[in-house]
Amino acid sequence: GNMSNPNTMYNQNFEFRLNAEATDEKPLTGADTITDIYTTADKTEVVNNDVAYNYAAEVGMMEDIGGNIRYYGVDPNNYVSFNNELWRIIGVFKDIDDGTGKKETRIKIARSESLGDYAWDSNGSNEWLTASLNTYLNGTYLPSLTADAQNMIGDILWNLGGSTEYEGLYADDYYTFERSTTVYSGRSTTWTGKIALMYPSDYLYASNLATCSSDGTYWDTSGCADTSWLFSSTYQWTLTPDASASSSVFIVDNTGCVSIINNVFNANASRPVLFLKSNVQITGGDGSQNNPFTLS
């Protein structure tokens, strides 16, 4: 028909054939994209503390004892644009509990730079549920993020397991006790929320274990801290408490070593860490600093 004679199409018949095919394919999530980068890269075996790891050196990625894929090295291509600023991907983690028992594979990211120096807890306690830094990160900082950024962050069940010692511990040792129920008397073993801090294992696994044979106590040796993109020449807080005292937590010192510090009321570098929702996609970029991954 046409505008001058619209009635020409009235009471007319036409036929067509529509072919439809069912599919179970789903759009690739951001976790899928990062996993594919690792999966398709060549692997070599790296042994550290008698644990054999698969390393994909060409893409700066490795697989930890939990089967999680992590970025490691001085400056891997793990940059991501988030909240209109640079963040970095720690890795892709499996079986992440959202606090309700639902488990998914999700991307874990850390802000590229510290927010500044804050006390872990101004009252001197290593209970994360009531820590002043927790209150700041989730009560003040979180609402300041862009709406898009806030919509990409999901609740997770953070493990708060600790240890009574730090000497002689390697990345796999920290990974194991962080997920334990070993805590100071009365302290919580888990916390459900959005923003927290890195674990000691996050920091240690970010180094090149092919060149570092030391435990975390001596991470200032050549080939250890200087190969970790999470290293900073300042004291950095971690989420993990000391299980033998009420006011001590694990910290990465300014030389790169992991130790326990008992003055949680002191101000040190605080780098926010969070998990993206499982449906967040990577829509562009190559992960380099000048062309970071973009999210949607």
mmCIF file of N, CA and C in Angstrom, residues 1-2 8-9 30 86 107 140 143 159 173-174 176 219 222 229 241 249 252 259 264-265 268:
data_model
loop_
_atom_site.group_PDB
_atom_site.id
_atom_site.type_symbol
_atom_site.label_atom_id
_atom_site.label_comp_id
_atom_site.label_asym_id
_atom_site.label_seq_id
_atom_site.Cartn_x
_atom_site.Cartn_y
_atom_site.Cartn_z
ATOM 1 N N GLY A 1 0.811 -1.186 0.000
ATOM 2 C CA GLY A 1 0.000 0.000 0.000
ATOM 3 C C GLY A 1 0.850 1.243 0.000
ATOM 4 N N ASN A 2 0.244 2.394 -0.078
ATOM 5 C CA ASN A 2 0.958 3.649 0.023
ATOM 6 C C ASN A 2 0.050 4.675 0.691
ATOM 7 N N THR A 8 -5.182 -0.519 -0.374
ATOM 8 C CA THR A 8 -4.762 -1.556 -1.321
ATOM 9 C C THR A 8 -4.277 -2.817 -0.625
ATOM 10 N N MET A 9 -3.907 -2.752 0.654
ATOM 11 C CA MET A 9 -3.442 -3.938 1.353
ATOM 12 C C MET A 9 -4.538 -4.607 2.184
ATOM 13 N N GLY A 30 32.288 -12.053 31.754
ATOM 14 C CA GLY A 30 33.661 -11.591 31.888
ATOM 15 C C GLY A 30 34.565 -12.697 32.402
ATOM 16 N N LEU A 86 41.084 3.286 37.034
ATOM 17 C CA LEU A 86 41.758 2.019 36.788
ATOM 18 C C LEU A 86 41.696 1.102 38.008
ATOM 19 N N ILE A 107 34.655 -12.686 38.938
ATOM 20 C CA ILE A 107 35.912 -11.939 38.812
ATOM 21 C C ILE A 107 36.149 -11.127 40.079
ATOM 22 N N THR A 140 30.650 4.484 53.530
ATOM 23 C CA THR A 140 30.982 5.803 52.972
ATOM 24 C C THR A 140 31.491 5.707 51.542
ATOM 25 N N PRO A 143 28.795 4.012 48.582
ATOM 26 C CA PRO A 143 27.780 4.898 48.002
ATOM 27 C C PRO A 143 28.356 6.000 47.116
ATOM 28 N N ASN A 159 35.743 -15.042 53.732
ATOM 29 C CA ASN A 159 36.312 -15.886 54.779
ATOM 30 C C ASN A 159 37.255 -15.065 55.662
ATOM 31 N N ASP A 173 49.843 -22.077 51.840
ATOM 32 C CA ASP A 173 49.531 -22.131 53.269
ATOM 33 C C ASP A 173 48.532 -21.039 53.646
ATOM 34 N N TYR A 174 48.794 -19.829 53.169
ATOM 35 C CA TYR A 174 47.876 -18.726 53.458
ATOM 36 C C TYR A 174 46.493 -19.002 52.863
ATOM 37 N N THR A 176 45.002 -21.721 52.394
ATOM 38 C CA THR A 176 44.296 -22.731 53.182
ATOM 39 C C THR A 176 43.762 -22.163 54.490
ATOM 40 N N TRP A 219 59.802 -12.157 51.647
ATOM 41 C CA TRP A 219 59.374 -11.786 50.301
ATOM 42 C C TRP A 219 60.120 -10.572 49.756
ATOM 43 N N SER A 222 65.132 -10.921 46.151
ATOM 44 C CA SER A 222 65.000 -10.744 44.706
ATOM 45 C C SER A 222 64.151 -11.845 44.090
ATOM 46 N N TRP A 229 52.593 -7.456 41.002
ATOM 47 C CA TRP A 229 51.922 -6.216 40.638
ATOM 48 C C TRP A 229 51.160 -5.618 41.826
ATOM 49 N N PRO A 241 42.951 -11.772 59.973
ATOM 50 C CA PRO A 241 43.320 -11.486 61.360
ATOM 51 C C PRO A 241 44.348 -12.473 61.911
ATOM 52 N N VAL A 249 46.522 -8.083 62.917
ATOM 53 C CA VAL A 249 46.123 -8.569 61.596
ATOM 54 C C VAL A 249 47.374 -8.746 60.742
ATOM 55 N N VAL A 252 51.134 -6.461 54.621
ATOM 56 C CA VAL A 252 52.273 -6.483 53.711
ATOM 57 C C VAL A 252 53.082 -5.224 54.002
ATOM 58 N N SER A 259 53.659 -10.087 57.303
ATOM 59 C CA SER A 259 53.878 -10.283 58.729
ATOM 60 C C SER A 259 52.603 -9.927 59.485
ATOM 61 N N VAL A 264 46.393 -2.100 64.944
ATOM 62 C CA VAL A 264 45.413 -1.917 63.880
ATOM 63 C C VAL A 264 44.816 -0.515 63.871
ATOM 64 N N PHE A 265 45.103 0.267 64.908
ATOM 65 C CA PHE A 265 44.594 1.646 64.956
ATOM 66 C C PHE A 265 45.502 2.603 64.184
ATOM 67 N N ASN A 268 47.327 2.851 57.532
ATOM 68 C CA ASN A 268 48.137 2.264 56.466
ATOM 69 C C ASN A 268 47.349 2.216 55.169
#
